[in-house]
CSV table of C-alpha atoms in Angstrom, one decimal:
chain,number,residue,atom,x,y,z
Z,1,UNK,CA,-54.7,-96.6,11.7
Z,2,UNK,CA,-51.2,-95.1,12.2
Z,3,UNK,CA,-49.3,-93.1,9.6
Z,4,UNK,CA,-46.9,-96.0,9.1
Z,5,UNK,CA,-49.6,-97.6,8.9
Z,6,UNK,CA,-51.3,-95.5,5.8
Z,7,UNK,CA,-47.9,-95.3,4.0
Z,8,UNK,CA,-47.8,-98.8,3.9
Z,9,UNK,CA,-51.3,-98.6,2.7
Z,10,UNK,CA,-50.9,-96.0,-0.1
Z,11,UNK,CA,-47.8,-97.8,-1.3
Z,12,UNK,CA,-49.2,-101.2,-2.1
Z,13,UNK,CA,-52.4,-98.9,-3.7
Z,14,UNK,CA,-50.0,-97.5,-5.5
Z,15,UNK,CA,-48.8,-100.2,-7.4
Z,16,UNK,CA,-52.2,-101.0,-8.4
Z,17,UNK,CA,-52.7,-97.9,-9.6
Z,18,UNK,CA,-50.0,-98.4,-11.3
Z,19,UNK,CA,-51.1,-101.4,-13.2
Z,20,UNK,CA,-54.5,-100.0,-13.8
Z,21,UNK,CA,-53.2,-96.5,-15.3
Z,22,UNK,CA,-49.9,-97.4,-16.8
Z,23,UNK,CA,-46.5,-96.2,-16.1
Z,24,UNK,CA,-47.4,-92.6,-17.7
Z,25,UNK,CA,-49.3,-91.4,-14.8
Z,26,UNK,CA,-47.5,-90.5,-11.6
Z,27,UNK,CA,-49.2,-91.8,-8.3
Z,28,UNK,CA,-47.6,-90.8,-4.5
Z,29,UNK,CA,-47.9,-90.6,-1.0
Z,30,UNK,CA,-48.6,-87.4,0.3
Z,31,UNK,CA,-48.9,-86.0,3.7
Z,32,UNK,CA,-50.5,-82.5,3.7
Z,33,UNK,CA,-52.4,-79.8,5.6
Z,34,UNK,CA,-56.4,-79.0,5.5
Z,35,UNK,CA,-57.5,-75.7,7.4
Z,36,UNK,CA,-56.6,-77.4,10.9
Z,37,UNK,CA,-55.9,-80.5,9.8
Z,38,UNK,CA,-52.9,-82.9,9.3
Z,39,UNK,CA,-54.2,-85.4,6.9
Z,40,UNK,CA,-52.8,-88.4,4.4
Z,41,UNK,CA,-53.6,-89.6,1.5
Z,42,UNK,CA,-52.6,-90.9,-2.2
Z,43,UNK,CA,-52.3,-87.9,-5.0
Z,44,UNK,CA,-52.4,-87.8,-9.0
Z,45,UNK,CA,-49.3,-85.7,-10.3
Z,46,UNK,CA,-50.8,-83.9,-13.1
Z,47,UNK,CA,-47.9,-81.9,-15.4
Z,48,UNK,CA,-48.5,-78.1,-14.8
Z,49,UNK,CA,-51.0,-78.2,-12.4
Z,50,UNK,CA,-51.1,-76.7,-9.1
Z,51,UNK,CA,-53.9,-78.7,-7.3
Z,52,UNK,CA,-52.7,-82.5,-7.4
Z,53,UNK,CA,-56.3,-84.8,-6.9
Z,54,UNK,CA,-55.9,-86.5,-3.7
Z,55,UNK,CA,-57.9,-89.5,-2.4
Z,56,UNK,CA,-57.7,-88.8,1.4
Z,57,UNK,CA,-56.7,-91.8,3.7
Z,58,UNK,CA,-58.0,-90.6,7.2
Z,59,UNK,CA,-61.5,-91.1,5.6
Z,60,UNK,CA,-60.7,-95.0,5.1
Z,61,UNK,CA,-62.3,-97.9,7.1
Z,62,UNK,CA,-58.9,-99.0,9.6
Z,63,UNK,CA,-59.6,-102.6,7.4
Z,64,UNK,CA,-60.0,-102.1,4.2
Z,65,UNK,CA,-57.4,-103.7,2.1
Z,66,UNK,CA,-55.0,-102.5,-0.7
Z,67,UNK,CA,-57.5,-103.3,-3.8
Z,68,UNK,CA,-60.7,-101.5,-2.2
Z,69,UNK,CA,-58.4,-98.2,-1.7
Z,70,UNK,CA,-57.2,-98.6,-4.9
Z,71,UNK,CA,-60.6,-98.9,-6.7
Z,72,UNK,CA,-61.6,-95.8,-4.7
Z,73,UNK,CA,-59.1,-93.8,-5.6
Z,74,UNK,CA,-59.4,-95.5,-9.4
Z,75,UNK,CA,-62.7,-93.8,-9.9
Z,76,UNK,CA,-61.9,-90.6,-8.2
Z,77,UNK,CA,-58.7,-90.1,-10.4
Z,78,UNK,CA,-60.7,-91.1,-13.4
Z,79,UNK,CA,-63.0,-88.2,-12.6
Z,80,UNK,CA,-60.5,-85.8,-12.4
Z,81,UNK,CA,-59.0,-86.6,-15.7
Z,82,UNK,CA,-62.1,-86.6,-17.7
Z,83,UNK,CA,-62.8,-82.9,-16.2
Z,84,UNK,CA,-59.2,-81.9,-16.5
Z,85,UNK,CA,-59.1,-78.8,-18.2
Z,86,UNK,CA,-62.3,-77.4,-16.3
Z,87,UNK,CA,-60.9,-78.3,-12.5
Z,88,UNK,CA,-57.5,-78.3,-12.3
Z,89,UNK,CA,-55.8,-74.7,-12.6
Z,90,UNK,CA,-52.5,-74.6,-14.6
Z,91,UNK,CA,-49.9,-73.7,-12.1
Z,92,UNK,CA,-48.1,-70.3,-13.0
Z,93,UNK,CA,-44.6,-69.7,-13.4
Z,94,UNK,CA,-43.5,-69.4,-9.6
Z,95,UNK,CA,-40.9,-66.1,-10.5
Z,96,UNK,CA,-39.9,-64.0,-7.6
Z,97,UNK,CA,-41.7,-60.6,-9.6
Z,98,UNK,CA,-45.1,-63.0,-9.8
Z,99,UNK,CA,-45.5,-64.1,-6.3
Z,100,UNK,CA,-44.7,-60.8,-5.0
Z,101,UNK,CA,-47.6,-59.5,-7.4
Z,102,UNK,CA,-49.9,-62.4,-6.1
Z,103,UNK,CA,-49.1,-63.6,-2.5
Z,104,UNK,CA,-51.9,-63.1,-0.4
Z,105,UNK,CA,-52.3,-64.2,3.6
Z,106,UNK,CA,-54.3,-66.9,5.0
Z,107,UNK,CA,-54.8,-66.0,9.3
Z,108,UNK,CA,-54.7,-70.2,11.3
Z,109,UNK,CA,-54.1,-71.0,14.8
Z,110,UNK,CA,-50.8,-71.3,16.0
Z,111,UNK,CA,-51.6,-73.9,18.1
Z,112,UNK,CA,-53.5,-76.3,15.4
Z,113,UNK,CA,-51.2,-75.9,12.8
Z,114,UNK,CA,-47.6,-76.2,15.1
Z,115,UNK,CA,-46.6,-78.9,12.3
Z,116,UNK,CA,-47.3,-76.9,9.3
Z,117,UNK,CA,-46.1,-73.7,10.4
Z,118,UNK,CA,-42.1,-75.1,10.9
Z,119,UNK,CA,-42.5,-76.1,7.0
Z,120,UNK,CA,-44.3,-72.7,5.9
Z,121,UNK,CA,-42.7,-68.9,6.3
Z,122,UNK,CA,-45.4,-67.1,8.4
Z,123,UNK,CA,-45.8,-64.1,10.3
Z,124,UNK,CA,-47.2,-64.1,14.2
Z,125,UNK,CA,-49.9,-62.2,15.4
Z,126,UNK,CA,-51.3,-62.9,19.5
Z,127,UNK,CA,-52.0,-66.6,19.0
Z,128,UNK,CA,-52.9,-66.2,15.2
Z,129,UNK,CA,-50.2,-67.3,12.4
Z,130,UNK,CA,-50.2,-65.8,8.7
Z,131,UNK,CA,-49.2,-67.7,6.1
Z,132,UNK,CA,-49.0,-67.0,2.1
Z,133,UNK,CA,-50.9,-68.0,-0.7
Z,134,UNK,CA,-51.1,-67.3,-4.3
Z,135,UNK,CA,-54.1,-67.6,-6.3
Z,136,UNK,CA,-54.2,-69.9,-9.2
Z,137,UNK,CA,-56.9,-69.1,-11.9
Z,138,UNK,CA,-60.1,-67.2,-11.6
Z,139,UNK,CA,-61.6,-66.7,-7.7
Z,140,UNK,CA,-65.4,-66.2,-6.6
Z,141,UNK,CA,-67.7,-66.2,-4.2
Z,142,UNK,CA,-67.0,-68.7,-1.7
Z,143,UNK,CA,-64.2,-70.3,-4.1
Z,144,UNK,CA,-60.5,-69.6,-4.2
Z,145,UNK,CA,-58.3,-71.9,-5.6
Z,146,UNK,CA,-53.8,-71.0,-4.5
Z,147,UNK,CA,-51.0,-72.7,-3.9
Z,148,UNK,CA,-48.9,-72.5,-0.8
Z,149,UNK,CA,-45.8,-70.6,0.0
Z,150,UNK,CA,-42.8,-73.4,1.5
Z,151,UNK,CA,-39.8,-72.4,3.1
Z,152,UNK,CA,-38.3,-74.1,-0.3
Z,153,UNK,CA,-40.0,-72.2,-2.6
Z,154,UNK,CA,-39.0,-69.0,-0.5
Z,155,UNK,CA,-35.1,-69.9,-0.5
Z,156,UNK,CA,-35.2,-70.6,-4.1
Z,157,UNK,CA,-36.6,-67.1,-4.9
Z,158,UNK,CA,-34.5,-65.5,-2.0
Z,159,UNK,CA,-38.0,-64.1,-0.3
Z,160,UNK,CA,-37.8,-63.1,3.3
Z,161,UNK,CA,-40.5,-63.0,5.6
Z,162,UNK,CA,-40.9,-59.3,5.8
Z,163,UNK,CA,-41.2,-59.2,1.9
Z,164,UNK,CA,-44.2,-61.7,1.4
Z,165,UNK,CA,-45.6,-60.2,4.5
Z,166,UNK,CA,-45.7,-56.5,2.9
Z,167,UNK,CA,-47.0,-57.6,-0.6
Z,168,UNK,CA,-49.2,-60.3,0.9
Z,169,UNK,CA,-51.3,-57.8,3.0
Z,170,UNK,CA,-51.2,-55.2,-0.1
Z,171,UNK,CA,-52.7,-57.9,-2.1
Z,172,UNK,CA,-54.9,-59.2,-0.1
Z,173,UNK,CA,-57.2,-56.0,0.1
Z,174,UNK,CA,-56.1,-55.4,-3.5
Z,175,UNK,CA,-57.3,-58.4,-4.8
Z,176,UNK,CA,-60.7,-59.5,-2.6
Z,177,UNK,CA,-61.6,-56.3,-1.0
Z,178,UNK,CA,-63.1,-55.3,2.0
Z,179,UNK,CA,-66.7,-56.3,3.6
Z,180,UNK,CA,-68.1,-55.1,6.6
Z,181,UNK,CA,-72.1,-55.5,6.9
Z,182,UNK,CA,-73.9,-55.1,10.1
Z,183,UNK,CA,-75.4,-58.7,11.1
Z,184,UNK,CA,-79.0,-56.7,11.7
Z,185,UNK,CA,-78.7,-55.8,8.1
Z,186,UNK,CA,-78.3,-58.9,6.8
Z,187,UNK,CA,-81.2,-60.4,9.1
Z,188,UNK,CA,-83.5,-58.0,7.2
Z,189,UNK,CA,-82.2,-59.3,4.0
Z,190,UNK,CA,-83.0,-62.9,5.3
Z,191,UNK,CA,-86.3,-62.2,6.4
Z,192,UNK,CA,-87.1,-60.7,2.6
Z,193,UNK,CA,-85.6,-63.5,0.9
Z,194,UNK,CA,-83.1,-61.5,-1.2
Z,195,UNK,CA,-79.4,-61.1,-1.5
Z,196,UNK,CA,-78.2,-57.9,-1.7
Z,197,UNK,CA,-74.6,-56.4,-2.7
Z,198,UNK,CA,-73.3,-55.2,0.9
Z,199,UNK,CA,-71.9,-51.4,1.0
Z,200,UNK,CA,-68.4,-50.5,-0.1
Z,201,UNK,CA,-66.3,-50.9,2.7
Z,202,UNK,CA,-65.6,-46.7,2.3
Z,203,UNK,CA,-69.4,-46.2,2.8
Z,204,UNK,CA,-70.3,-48.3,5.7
Z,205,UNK,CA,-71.0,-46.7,9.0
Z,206,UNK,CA,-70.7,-48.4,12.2
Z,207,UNK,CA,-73.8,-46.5,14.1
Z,208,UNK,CA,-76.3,-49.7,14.5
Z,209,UNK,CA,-76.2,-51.3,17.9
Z,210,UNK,CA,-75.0,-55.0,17.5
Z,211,UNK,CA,-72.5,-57.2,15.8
Z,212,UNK,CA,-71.0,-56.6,12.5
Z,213,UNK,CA,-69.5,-59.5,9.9
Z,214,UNK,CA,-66.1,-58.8,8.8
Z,215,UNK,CA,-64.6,-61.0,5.9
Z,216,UNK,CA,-63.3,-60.4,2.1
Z,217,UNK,CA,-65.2,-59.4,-1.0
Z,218,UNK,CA,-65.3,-63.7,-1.9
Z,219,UNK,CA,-66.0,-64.7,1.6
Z,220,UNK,CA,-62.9,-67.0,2.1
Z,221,UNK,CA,-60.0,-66.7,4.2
Z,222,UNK,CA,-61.8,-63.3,5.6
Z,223,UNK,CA,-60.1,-63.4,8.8
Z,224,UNK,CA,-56.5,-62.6,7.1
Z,225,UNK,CA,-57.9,-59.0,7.4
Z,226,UNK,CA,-57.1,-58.8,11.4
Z,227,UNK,CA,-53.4,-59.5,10.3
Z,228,UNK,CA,-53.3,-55.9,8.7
Z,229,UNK,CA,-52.9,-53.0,11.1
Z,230,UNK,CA,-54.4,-50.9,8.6
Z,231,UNK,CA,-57.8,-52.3,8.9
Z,232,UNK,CA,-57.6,-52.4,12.4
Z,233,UNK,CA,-57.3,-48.6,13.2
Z,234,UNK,CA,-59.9,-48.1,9.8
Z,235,UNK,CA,-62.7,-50.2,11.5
Z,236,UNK,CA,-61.8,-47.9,14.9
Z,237,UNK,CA,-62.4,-44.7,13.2
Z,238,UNK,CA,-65.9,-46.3,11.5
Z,239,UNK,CA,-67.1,-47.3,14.9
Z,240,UNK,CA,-66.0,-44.4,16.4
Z,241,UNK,CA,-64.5,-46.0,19.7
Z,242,UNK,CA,-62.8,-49.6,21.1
Z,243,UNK,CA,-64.4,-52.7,20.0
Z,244,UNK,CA,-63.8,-56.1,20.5
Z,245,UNK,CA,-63.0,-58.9,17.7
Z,246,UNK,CA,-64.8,-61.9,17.6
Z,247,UNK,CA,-62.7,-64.7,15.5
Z,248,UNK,CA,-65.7,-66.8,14.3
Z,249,UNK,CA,-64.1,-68.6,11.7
Z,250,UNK,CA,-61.0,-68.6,9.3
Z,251,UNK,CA,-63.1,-66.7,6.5
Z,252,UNK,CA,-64.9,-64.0,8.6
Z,253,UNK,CA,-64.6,-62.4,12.0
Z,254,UNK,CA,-67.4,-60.2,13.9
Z,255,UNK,CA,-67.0,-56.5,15.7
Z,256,UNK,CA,-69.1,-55.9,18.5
Z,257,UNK,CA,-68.7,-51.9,19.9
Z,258,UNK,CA,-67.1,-51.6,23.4
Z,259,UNK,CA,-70.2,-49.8,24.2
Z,260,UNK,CA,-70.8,-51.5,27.1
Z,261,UNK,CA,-73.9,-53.1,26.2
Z,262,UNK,CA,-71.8,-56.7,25.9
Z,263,UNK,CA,-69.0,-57.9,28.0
Z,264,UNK,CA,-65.7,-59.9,27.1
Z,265,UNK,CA,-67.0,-62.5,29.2
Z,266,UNK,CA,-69.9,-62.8,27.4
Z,267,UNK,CA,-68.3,-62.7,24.1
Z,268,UNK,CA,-65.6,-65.0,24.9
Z,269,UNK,CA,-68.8,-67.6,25.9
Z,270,UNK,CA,-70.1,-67.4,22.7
Z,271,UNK,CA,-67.6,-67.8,20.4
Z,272,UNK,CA,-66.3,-71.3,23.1
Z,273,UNK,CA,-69.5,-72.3,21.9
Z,274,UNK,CA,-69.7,-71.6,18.4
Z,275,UNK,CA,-66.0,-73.4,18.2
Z,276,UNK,CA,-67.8,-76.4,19.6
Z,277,UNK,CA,-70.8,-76.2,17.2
Z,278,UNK,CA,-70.2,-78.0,13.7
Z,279,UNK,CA,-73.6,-76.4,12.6
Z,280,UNK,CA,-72.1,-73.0,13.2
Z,281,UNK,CA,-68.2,-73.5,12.9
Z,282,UNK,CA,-67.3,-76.4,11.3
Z,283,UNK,CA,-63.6,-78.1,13.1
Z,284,UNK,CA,-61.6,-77.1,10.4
Z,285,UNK,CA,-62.6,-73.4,9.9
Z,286,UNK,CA,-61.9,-73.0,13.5
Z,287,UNK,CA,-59.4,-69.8,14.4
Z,288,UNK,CA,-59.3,-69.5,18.1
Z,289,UNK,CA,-61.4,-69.3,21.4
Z,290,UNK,CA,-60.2,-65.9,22.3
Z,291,UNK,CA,-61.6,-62.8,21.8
Z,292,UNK,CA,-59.5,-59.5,21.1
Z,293,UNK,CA,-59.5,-56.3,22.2
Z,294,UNK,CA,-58.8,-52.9,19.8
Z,295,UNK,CA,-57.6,-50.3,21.6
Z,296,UNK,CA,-57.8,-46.7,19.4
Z,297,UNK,CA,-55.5,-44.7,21.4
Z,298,UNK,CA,-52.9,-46.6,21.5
Z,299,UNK,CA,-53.9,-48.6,17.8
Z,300,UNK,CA,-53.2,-52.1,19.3
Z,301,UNK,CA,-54.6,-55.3,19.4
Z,302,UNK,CA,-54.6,-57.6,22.7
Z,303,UNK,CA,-56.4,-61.3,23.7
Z,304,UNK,CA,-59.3,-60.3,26.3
């Protein structure tokens, strides 16, 4: 199915919708980005909120008709009103002082996210793009709610680039933290069937042999932390020489030591794989196939 083809689609659900819900409730098109993905669907305008429910047309059979979609979405929609106040976070005021308090960065692929990136203000880093995102409402483990940083909502509160770039990576360590656990540590954890609260980042010591987990303190959009140089050279010092960055998904990355007990080749092989894995990397979470190279001389990033 096209996406002339799923406009056309979404506008005669629409006016179903419509006729079930009344003229107070606000149904549209929407085209809009996923991790990776470019995707379609039909949204629920919601008065001060900041996530929109969307029933996602990419997921639809190419035959169904009009009504079926429109039942679908019905019952989804009807869902999300019924748990209104518990799931939908109230969308702040979007002031100029607020998102430079709150804007924090989100790495992607360049080359995925082409599209998205000529409607978004971003930084480049390699073949890695940062965008910006401000939380909405409380964040945990494994669960952040924001909303995304346009090039109109940037005019309109005369940001540049350089100033969301320099409070977005403030904020990001500010807000999440820092977590850098050695994966031979969290084996052991595994293998006694309890979680344990990793080391500050301050206190961890890169002296075991093997691969270490970077990422935030709530696990999600971890891999923002390679976009701030600051981290970079800190992770140097702790491992006490080069090391090589493993991008293994948009919420963490991995550290192996240049200690010559693994090569680029080797690392570039595994994470090709992984990115090829859904069972280890699912499509969307994907960040690159390359593997990086931190030089501590000369504090400097470069693709391997």
């Amino acid at each position: 199915m096209t996406k002339i083809d799923r406009k056309a689609l979404a506008d005669a659900a629409i006016v179903l919708l419509r006729e079930m819900f009344g003229e107070d409730f606000d149904f549209e098109y929407t085209e809009y980005f996923k991790s990776n993905e470019e995707l379609t669907g039909i949204a629920l305008r919601l008065p001060g909120c900041s996530n929109a429910p969307v029933v996602c047309l990419d997921d639809m059979p190419d035959d169904i008709p009009a009504k079926d979609v429109a039942n679908v979405a019905a019952s989804i929609f009807q869902d999300a009103l019924r748990n209104f106040d518990k799931v939908m976070p109230v969308m702040p005021q979007m002031t100029r002082e607020y998102v430079l308090e709150n804007v924090v960065l989100q790495a992607l692929s360049r080359k995925r996210n082409r599209q998205m990136l000529k409607a978004h203000p971003h930084i480049l880093f390699l073949d890695l793009a940062g965008i910006f995102r401000v939380p909405v409402g409380k964040w945990e483990k494994n669960s952040l709610s924001t909303a995304l940083i346009t090039n109109q909502i940037a005019k309109k509160l005369d940001l540049t680039v350089d100033e969301l770039a320099e409070a977005a990576r403030q904020n990001t360590i500010n807000k999440f933290g820092i977590q850098l656990i050695s994966t031979q540590e969290m084996g052991q954890f595994f293998i006694q069937g309890h979680h344990q609260e990793p080391k500050p980042f301050q206190e961890v010591k890169m002296t075991a042999p093997g691969l270490y987990t970077l990422t935030n303190g709530i696990e999600v959009n971890g891999a923002a932390l390679m976009l701030i140089p600051e981290i970079l050279e800190t992770i140097g010092e702790k491992a006490g020489m080069d090391y090589y960055v493993l991008p293994s998904s948009i919420h963490e990355l991995l550290i192996a030591r240049d200690d010559g007990l693994v090569s680029a080749k080797q690392l570039k092989e595994s994470v090709y794989m992984g990115n090829r894995t859904p069972e280890v990397v699912k499509p969307v979470h994907v960040l690159s196939d390359n593997v990086y190279h931190y030089s501590c001389k000369a504090k400097t990033l470069k693709i391997v």
